[in-house]
mmCIF file of C-alpha atoms and ligand atoms in Angstrom:
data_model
loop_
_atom_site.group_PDB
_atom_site.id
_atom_site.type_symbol
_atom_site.label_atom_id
_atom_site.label_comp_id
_atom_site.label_asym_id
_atom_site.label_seq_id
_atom_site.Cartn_x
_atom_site.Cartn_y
_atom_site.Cartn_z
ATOM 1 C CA UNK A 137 64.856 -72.743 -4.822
ATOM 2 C CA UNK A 138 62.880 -69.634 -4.570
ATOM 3 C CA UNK A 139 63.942 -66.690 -2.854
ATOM 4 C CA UNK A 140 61.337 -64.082 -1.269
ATOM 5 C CA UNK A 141 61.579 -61.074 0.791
ATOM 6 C CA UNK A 142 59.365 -58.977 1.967
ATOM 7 C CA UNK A 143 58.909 -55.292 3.925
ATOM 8 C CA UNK A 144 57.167 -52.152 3.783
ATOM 9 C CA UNK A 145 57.771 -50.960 0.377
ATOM 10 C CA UNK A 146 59.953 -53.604 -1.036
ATOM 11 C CA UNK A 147 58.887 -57.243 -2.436
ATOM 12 C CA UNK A 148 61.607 -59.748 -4.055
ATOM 13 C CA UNK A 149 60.959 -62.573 -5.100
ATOM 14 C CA UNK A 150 63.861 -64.817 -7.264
ATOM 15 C CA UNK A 151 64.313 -68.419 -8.475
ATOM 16 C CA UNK A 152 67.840 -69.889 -8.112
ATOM 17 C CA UNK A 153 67.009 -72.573 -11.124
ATOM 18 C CA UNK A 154 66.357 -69.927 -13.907
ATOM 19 C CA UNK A 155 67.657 -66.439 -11.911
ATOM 20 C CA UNK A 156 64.489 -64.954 -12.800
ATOM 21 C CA UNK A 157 63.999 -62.511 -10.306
ATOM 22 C CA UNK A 158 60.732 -59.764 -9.883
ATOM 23 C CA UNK A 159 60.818 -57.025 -7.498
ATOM 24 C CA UNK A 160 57.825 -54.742 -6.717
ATOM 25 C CA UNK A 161 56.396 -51.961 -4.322
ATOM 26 C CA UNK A 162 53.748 -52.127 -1.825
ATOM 27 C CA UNK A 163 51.351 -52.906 -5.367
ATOM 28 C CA UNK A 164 52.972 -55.235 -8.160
ATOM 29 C CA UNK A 165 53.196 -51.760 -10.325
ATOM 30 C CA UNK A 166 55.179 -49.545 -8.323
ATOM 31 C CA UNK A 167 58.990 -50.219 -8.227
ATOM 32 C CA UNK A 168 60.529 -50.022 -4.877
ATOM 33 C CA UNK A 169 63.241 -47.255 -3.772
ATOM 34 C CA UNK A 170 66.138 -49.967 -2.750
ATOM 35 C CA UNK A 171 66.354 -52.937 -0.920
ATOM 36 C CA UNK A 172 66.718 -53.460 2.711
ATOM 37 C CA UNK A 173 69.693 -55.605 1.413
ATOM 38 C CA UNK A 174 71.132 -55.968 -1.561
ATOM 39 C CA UNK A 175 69.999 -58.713 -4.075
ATOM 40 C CA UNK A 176 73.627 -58.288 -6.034
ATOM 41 C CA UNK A 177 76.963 -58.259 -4.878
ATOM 42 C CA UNK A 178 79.307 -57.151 -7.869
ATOM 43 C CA UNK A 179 82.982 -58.918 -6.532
ATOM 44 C CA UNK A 180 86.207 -58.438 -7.613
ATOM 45 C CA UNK A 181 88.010 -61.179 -6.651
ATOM 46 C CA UNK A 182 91.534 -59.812 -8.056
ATOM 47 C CA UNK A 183 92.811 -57.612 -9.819
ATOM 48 C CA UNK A 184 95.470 -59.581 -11.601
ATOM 49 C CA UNK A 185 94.872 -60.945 -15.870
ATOM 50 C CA UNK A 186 97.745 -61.228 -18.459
ATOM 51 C CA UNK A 187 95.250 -60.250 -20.923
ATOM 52 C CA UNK A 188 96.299 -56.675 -21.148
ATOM 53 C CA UNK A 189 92.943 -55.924 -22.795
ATOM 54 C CA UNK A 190 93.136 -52.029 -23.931
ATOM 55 C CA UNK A 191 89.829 -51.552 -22.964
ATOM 56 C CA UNK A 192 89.881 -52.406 -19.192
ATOM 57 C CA UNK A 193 88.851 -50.100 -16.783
ATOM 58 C CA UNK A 194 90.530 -51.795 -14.276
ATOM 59 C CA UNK A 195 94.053 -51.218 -15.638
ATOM 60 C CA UNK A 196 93.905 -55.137 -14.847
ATOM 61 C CA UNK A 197 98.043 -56.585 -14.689
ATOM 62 C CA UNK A 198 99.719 -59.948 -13.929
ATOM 63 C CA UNK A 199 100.312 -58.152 -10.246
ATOM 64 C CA UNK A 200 98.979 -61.070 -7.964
ATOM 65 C CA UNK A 201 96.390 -58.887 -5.970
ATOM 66 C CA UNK A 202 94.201 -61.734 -5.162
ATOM 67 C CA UNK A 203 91.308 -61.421 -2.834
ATOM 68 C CA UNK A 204 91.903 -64.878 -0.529
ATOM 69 C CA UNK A 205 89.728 -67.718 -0.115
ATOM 70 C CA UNK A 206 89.671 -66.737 3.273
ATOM 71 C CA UNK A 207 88.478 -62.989 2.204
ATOM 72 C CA UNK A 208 86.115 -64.457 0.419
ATOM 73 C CA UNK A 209 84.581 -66.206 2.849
ATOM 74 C CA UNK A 210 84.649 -63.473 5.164
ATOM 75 C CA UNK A 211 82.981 -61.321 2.652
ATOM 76 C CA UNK A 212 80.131 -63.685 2.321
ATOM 77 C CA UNK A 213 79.823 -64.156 5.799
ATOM 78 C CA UNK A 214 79.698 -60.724 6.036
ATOM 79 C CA UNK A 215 77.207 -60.306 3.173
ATOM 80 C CA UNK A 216 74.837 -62.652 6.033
ATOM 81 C CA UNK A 217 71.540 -60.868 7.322
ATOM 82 C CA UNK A 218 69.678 -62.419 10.301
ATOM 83 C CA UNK A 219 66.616 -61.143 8.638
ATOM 84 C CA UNK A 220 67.223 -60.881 4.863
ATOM 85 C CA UNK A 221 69.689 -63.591 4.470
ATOM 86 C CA UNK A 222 72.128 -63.479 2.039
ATOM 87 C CA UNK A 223 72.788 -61.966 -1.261
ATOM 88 C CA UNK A 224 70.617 -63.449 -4.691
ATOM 89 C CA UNK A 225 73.588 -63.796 -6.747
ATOM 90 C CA UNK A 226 77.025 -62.689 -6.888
ATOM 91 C CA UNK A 227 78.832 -61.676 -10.228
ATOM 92 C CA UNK A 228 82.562 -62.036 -10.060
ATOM 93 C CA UNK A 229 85.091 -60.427 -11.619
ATOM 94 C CA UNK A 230 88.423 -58.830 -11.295
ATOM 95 C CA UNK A 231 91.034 -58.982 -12.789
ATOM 96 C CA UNK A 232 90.789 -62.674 -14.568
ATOM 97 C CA UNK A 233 88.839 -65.157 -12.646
ATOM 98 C CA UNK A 234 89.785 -68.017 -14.140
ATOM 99 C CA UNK A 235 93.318 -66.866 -13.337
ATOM 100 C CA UNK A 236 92.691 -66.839 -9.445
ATOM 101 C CA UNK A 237 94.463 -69.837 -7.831
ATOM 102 C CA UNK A 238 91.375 -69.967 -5.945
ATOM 103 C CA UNK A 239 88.852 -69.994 -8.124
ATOM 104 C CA UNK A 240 86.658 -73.302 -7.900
ATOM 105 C CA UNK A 241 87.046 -73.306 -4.367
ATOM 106 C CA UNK A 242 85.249 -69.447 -4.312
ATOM 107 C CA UNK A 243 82.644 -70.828 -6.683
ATOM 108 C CA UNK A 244 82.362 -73.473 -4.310
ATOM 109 C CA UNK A 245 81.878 -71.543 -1.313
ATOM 110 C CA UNK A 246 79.392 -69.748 -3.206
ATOM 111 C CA UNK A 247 77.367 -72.425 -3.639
ATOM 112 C CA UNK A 248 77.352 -73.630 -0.711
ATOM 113 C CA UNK A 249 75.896 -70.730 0.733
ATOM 114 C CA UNK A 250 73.091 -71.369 -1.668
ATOM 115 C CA UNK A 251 73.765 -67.979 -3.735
ATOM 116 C CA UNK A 252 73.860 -67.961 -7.966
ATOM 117 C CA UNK A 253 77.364 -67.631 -8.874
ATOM 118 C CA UNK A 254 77.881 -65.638 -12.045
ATOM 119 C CA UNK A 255 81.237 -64.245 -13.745
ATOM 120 C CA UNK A 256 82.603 -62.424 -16.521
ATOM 121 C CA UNK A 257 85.940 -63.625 -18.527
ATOM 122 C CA UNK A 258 88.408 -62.914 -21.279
ATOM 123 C CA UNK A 259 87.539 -66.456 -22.104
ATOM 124 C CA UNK A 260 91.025 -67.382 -22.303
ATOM 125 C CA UNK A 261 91.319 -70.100 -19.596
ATOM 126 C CA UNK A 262 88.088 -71.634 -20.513
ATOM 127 C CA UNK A 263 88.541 -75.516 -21.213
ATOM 128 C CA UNK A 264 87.086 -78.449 -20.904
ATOM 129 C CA UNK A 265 88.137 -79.335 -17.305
ATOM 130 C CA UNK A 266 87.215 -76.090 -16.071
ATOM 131 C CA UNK A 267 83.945 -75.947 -17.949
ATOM 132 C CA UNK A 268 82.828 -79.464 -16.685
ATOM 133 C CA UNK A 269 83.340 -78.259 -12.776
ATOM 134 C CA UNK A 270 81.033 -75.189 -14.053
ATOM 135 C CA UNK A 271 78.127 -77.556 -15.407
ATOM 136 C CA UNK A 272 75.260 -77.423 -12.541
ATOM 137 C CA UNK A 273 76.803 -74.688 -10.457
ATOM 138 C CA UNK A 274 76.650 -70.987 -12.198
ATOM 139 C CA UNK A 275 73.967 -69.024 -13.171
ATOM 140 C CA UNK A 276 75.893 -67.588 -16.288
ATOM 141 C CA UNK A 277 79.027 -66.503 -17.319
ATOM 142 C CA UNK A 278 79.811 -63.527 -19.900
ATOM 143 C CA UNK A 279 82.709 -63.513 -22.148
ATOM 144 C CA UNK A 280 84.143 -59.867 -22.951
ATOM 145 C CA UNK A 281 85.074 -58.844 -25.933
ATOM 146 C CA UNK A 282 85.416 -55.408 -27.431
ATOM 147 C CA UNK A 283 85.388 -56.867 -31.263
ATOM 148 C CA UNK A 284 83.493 -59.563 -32.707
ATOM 149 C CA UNK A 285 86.606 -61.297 -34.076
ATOM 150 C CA UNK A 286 87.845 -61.743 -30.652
ATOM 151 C CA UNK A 287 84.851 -64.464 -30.177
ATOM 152 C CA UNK A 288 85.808 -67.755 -30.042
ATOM 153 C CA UNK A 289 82.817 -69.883 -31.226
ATOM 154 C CA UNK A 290 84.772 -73.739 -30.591
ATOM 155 C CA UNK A 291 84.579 -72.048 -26.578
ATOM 156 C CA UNK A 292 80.845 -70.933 -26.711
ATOM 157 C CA UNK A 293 79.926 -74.569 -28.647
ATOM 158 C CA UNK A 294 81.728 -76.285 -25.524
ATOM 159 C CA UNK A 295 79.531 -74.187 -23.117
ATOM 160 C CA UNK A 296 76.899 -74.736 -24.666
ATOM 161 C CA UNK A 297 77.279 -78.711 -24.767
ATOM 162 C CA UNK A 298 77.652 -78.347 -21.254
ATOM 163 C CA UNK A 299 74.370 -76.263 -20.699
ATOM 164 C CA UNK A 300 76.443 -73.503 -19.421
ATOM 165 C CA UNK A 301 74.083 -70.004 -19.744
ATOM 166 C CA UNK A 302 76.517 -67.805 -21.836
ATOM 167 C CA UNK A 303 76.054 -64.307 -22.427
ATOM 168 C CA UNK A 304 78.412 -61.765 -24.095
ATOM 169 C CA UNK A 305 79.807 -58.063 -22.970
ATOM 170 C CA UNK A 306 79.673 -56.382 -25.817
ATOM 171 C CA UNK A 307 81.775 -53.073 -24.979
ATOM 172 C CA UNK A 308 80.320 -50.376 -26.900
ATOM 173 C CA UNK A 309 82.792 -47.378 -27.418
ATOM 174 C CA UNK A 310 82.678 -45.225 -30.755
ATOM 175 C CA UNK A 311 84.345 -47.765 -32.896
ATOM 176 C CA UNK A 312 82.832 -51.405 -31.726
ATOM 177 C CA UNK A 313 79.433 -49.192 -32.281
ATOM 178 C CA UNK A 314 79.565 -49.899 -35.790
ATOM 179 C CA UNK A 315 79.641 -53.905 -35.405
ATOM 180 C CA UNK A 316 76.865 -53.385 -32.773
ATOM 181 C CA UNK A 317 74.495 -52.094 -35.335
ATOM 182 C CA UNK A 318 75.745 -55.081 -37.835
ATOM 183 C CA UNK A 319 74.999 -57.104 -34.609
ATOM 184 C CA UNK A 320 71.612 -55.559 -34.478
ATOM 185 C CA UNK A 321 71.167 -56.341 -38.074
ATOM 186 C CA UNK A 322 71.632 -60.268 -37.726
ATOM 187 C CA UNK A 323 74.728 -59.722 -39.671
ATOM 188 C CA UNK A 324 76.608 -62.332 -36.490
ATOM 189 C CA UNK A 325 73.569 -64.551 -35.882
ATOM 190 C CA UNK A 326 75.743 -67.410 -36.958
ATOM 191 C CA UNK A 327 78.309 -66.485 -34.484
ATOM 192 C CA UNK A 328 76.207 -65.719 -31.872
ATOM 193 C CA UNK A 329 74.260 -69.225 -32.062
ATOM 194 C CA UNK A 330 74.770 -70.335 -28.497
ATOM 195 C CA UNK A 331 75.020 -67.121 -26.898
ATOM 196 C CA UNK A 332 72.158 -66.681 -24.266
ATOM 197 C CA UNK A 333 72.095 -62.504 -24.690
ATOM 198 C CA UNK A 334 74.322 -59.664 -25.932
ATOM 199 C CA UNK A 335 74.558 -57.456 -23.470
ATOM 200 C CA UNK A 336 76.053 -54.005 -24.763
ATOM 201 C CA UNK A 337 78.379 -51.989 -22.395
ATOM 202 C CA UNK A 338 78.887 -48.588 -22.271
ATOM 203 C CA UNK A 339 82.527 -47.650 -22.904
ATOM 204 C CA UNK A 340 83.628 -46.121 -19.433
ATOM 205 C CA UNK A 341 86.789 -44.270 -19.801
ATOM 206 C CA UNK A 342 88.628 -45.087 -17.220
ATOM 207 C CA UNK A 343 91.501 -46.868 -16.641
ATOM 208 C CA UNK A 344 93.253 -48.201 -19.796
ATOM 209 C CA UNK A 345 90.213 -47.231 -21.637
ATOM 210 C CA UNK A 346 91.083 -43.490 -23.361
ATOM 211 C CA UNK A 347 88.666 -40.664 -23.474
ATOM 212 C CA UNK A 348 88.224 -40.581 -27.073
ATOM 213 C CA UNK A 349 86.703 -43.827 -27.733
ATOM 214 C CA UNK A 350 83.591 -42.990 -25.418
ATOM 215 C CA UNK A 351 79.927 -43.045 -27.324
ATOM 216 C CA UNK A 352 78.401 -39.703 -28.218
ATOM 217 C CA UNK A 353 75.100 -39.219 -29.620
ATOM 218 C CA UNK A 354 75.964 -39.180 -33.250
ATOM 219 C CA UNK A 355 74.790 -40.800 -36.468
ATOM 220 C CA UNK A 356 76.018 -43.869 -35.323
ATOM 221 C CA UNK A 357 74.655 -44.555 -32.181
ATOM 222 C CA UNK A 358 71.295 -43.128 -33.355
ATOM 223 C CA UNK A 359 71.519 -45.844 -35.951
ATOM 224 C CA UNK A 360 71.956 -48.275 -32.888
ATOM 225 C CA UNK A 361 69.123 -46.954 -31.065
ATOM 226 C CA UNK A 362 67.115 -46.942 -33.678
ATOM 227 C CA UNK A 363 68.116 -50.751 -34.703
ATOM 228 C CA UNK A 364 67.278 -51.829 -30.817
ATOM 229 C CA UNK A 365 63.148 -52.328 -30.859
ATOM 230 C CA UNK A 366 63.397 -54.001 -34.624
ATOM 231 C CA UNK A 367 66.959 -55.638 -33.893
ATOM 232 C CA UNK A 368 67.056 -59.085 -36.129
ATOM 233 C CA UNK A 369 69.700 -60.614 -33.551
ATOM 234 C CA UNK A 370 69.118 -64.566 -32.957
ATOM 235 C CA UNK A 371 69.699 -64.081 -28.961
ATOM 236 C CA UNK A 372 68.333 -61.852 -26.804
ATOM 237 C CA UNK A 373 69.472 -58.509 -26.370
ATOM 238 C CA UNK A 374 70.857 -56.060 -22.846
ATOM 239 C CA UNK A 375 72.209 -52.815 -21.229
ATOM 240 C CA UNK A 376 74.110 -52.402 -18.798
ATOM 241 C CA UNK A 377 72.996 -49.408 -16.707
ATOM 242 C CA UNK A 378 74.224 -46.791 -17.722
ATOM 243 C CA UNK A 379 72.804 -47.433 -21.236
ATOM 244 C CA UNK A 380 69.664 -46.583 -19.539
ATOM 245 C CA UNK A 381 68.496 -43.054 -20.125
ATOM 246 C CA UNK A 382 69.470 -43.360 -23.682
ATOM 247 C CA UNK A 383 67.123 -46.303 -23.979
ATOM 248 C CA UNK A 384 64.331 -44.144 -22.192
ATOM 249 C CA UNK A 385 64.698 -41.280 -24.253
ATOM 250 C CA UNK A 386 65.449 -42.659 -27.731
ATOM 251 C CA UNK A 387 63.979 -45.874 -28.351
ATOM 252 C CA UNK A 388 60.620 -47.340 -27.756
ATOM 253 C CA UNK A 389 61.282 -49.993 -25.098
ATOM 254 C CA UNK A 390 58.438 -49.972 -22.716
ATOM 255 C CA UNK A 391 59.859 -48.255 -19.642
ATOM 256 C CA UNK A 392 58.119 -50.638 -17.243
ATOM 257 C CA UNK A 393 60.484 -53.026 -18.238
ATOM 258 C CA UNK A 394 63.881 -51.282 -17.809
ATOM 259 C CA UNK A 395 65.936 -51.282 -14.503
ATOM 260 C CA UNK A 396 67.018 -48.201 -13.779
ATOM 261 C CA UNK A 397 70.962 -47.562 -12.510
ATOM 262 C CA UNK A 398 70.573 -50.004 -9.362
ATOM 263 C CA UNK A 399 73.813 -49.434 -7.358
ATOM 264 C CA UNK A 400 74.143 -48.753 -3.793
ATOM 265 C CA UNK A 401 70.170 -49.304 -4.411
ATOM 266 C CA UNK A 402 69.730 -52.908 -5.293
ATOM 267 C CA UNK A 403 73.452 -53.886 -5.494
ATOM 268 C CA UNK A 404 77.005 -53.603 -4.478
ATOM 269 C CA UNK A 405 80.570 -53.637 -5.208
ATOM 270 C CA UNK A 406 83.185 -55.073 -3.405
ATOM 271 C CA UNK A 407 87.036 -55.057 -4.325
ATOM 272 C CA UNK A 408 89.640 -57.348 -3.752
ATOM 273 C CA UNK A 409 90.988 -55.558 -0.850
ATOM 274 C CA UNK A 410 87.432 -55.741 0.514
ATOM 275 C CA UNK A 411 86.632 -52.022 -0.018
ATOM 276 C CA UNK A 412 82.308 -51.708 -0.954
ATOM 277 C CA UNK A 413 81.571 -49.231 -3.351
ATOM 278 C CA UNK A 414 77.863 -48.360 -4.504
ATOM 279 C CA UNK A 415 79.329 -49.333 -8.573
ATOM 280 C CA UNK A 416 82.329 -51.142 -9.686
ATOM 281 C CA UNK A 417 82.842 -47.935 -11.904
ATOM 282 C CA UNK A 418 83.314 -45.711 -8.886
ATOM 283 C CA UNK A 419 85.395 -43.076 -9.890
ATOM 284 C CA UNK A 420 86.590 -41.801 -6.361
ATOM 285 C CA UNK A 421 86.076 -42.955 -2.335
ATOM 286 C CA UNK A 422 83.305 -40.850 -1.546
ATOM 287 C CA UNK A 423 81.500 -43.719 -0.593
ATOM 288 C CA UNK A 424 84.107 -46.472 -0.030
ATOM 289 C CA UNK A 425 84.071 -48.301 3.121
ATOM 290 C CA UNK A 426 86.255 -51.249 4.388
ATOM 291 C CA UNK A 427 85.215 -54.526 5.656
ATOM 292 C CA UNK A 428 88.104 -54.939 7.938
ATOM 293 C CA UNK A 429 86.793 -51.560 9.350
ATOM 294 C CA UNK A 430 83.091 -51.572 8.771
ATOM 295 C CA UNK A 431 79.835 -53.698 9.316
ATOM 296 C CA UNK A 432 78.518 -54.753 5.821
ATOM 297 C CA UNK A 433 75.179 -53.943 7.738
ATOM 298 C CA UNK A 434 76.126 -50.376 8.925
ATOM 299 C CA UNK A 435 77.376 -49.594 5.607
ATOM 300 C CA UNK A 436 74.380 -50.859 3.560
ATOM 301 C CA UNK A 437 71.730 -49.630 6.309
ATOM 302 C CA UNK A 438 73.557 -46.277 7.067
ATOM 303 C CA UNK A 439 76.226 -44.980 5.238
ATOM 304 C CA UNK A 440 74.866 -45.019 1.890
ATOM 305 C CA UNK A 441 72.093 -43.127 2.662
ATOM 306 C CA UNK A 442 73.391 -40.040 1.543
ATOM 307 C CA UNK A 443 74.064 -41.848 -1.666
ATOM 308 C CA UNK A 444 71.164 -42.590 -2.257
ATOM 309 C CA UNK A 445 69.990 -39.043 -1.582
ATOM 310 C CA UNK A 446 72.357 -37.546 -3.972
ATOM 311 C CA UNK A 447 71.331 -39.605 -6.898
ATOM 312 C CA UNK A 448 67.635 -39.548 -5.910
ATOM 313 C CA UNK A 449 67.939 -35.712 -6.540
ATOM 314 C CA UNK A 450 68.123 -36.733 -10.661
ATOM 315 C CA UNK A 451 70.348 -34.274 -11.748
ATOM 316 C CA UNK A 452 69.314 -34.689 -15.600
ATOM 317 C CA UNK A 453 69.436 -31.974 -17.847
ATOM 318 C CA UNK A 454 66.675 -33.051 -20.461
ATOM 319 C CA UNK A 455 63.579 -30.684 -20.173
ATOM 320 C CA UNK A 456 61.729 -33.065 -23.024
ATOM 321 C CA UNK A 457 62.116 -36.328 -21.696
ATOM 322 C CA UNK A 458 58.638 -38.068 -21.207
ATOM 323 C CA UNK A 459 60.404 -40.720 -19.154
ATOM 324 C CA UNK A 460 62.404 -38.314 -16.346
ATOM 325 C CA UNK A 461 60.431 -39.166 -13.290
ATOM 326 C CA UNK A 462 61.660 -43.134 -14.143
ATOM 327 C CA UNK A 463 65.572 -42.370 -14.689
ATOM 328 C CA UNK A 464 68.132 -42.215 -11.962
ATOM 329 C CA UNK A 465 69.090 -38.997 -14.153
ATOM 330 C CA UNK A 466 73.030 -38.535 -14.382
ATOM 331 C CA UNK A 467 75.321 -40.947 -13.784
ATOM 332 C CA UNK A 468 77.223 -39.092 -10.094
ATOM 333 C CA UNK A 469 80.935 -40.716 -11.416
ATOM 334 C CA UNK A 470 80.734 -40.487 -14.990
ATOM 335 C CA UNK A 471 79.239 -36.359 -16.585
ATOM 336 C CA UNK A 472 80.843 -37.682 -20.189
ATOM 337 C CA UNK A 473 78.620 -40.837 -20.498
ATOM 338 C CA UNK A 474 75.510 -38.638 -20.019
ATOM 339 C CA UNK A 475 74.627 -37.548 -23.456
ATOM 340 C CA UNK A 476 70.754 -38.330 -24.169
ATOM 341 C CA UNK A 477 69.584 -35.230 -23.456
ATOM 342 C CA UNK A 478 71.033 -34.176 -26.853
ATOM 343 C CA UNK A 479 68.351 -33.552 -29.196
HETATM 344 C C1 SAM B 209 87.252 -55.586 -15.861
HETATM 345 S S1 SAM B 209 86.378 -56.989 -16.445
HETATM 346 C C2 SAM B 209 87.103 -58.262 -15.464
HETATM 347 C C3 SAM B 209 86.564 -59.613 -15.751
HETATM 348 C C4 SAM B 209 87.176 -60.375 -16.919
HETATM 349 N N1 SAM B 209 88.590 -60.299 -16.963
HETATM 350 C C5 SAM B 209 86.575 -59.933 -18.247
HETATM 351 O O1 SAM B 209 87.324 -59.640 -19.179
HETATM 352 O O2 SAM B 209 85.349 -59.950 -18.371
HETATM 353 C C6 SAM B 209 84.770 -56.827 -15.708
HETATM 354 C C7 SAM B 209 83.707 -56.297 -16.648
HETATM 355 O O3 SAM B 209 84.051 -54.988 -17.059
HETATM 356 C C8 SAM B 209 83.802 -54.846 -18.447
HETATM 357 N N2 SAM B 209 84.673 -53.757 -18.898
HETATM 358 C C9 SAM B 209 86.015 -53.740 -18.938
HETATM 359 N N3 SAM B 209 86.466 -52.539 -19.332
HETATM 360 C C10 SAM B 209 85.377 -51.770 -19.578
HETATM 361 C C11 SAM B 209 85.197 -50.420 -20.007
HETATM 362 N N4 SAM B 209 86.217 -49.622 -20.295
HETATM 363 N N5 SAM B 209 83.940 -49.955 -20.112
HETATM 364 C C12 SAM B 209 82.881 -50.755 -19.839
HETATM 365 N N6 SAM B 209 82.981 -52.026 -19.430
HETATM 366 C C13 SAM B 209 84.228 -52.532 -19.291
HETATM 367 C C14 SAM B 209 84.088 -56.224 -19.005
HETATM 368 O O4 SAM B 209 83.470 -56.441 -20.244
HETATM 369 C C15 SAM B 209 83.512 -57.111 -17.927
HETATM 370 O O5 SAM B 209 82.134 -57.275 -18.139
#
């Protein structure tokens, strides 16, 4: 099915079968500010995982704080537009969700609404019966993993069998940074054989993730960078979006093709207890509004306004950056993650 929206200054257009999706100005080579409604909603549908992964910002436990089916569905109704209709795709997350009770019935309800479902994991409840209900109804799903020994290649051969889109989080903090470049080098190619894209994740320190593992701009990561335009990897390779200004400033990617930071622009957050947030990695409630207490529609259409305005201002540092007029500029929760303006 394709997808297409159009206003004054905004253009979408996105195709349900291969979630290729385009957006454009008023002419097919300006980008657009932000969407009259979001084409992403980023939801948490727990918080609760037995994983204890070191790494998670969410300081994820086996605590039962599971968004209901009921919530759910209330957020998607919610997430309704008379005009816009609904959401392009949803990405869910948590917590573990494969370890919500819930959790084919939410993909279900997804569906039925007509919107991609997509979702990260720890991979550790993947199996066969849970992977056949998957075949024919995701977009993609990304396993997370902070090491490359912590990929389980039996999991991503039954995905693949099943023509299940994988991708991988690679979380890239100032150890993993090393395998990265490896990664960069082909050195995992065999590993990575039915992985769809790598997509590399800037270490946020925040929860159970410690300051001192976070990426500076050091021999290392210049490596990296440096590694990204020539990379030898057999699948394709991503940022997340706060890998961005690096990418503009220190590699050669044509800018045309990279998304700048698109929350509270393009997408949205919403928690378990139903609380939207421009970015999952919101670091305070500045901008946190309820649904129990809130229109999705006022908050979207009003309340983020100032937001917007605050990040619009680009509060980057660089003074030699070519490509400063295309970056959101500094990331407004996180000043330690914005480092390219090192020389
Ligand atoms: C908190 S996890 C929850 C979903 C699922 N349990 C998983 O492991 O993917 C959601 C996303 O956050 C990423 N993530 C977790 N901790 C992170 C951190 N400290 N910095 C950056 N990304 C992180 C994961 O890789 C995943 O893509």
């Amino acid at each position: 099915m394709i997808v297409r929206r159009h206003s004054t200054g905004y253009n979408f257009l996105g195709d349900t079968g291969t979630g290729l999706t385009l957006r454009w100005a008023d002419g097919v080579g300006e980008n657009p500010v932000y969407a009259p409604w979001p084409e992403l909603a980023d939801i948490s549908i727990s918080n609760h995982c037995s994983k204890g992964c070191d790494f998670c910002y969410r300081d994820s436990k086996e605590d039962n704080s599971f968004m209901t089916i009921g919530q759910y569905e209330k957020v998607l109704a919610g997430l309704q537009h008379e005009r816009w209709g609904t959401v392009f795709q949803v990405a869910l997350g948590g917590g573990e969700p494969l370890e919500h009770p819930d959790f084919k019935k939410i993909i279900q309800a997804t569906c039925d609404r007509g919107i991609v479902a997509n979702f990260t994991t720890n991979g550790e409840r993947l199996n066969e019966d849970i992977v056949g209900f998957l075949r024919g109804k995701i977009g993609a799903l990304a396993i997370s993993a902070a090491r490359i020994d912590q990929i389980d290649t039996g999991i991503l051969r039954l995905l693949a069998g099943n023509e299940i889109r994988t991708n991988l989080h690679f979380i890239l903090d100032n150890r993993s940074i090393a395998q990265g470049i490896d990664m960069l080098r082909g050195k995992y190619n065999d590993i990575l054989k039915h992985v769809n894209s790598v997509i590399f994740l800037t270490y946020k320190p925040k929860g159970r993730a410690q300051a001192d593992k976070c990426l500076e701009l050091d021999s290392n990561l210049r490596m990296f960078l440096n590694l990204v335009n020539k990379n030898k990897c057999s699948c394709s390779v991503g940022f997340d979006a706060c890998f961005v200004p690096l990418l503009m400033k220190h590699t050669e990617v044509n800018v045309d093709c990279i998304d700048s930071c698109e929350c509270g622009f393009f997408s949205v957050y919403i928690d378990e207890n139903m609380n939207v947030k421009p970015c999952s990695f919101a670091s305070d409630d500045s901008y946190s509004f309820n649904l129990n207490d809130c229109d999705f529609k006022v908050i979207w259409g009003k309340k983020y306004d100032k937001y917007r305005k605050e990040v619009l201002k680009n509060r980057c540092n660089s003074s030699d950056c070519a490509n400063k007029s295309q970056c959101r500029g500094k990331c407004v929760y996180f000043e330690d993650l914005q480092f390219c303006y090192v020389n």
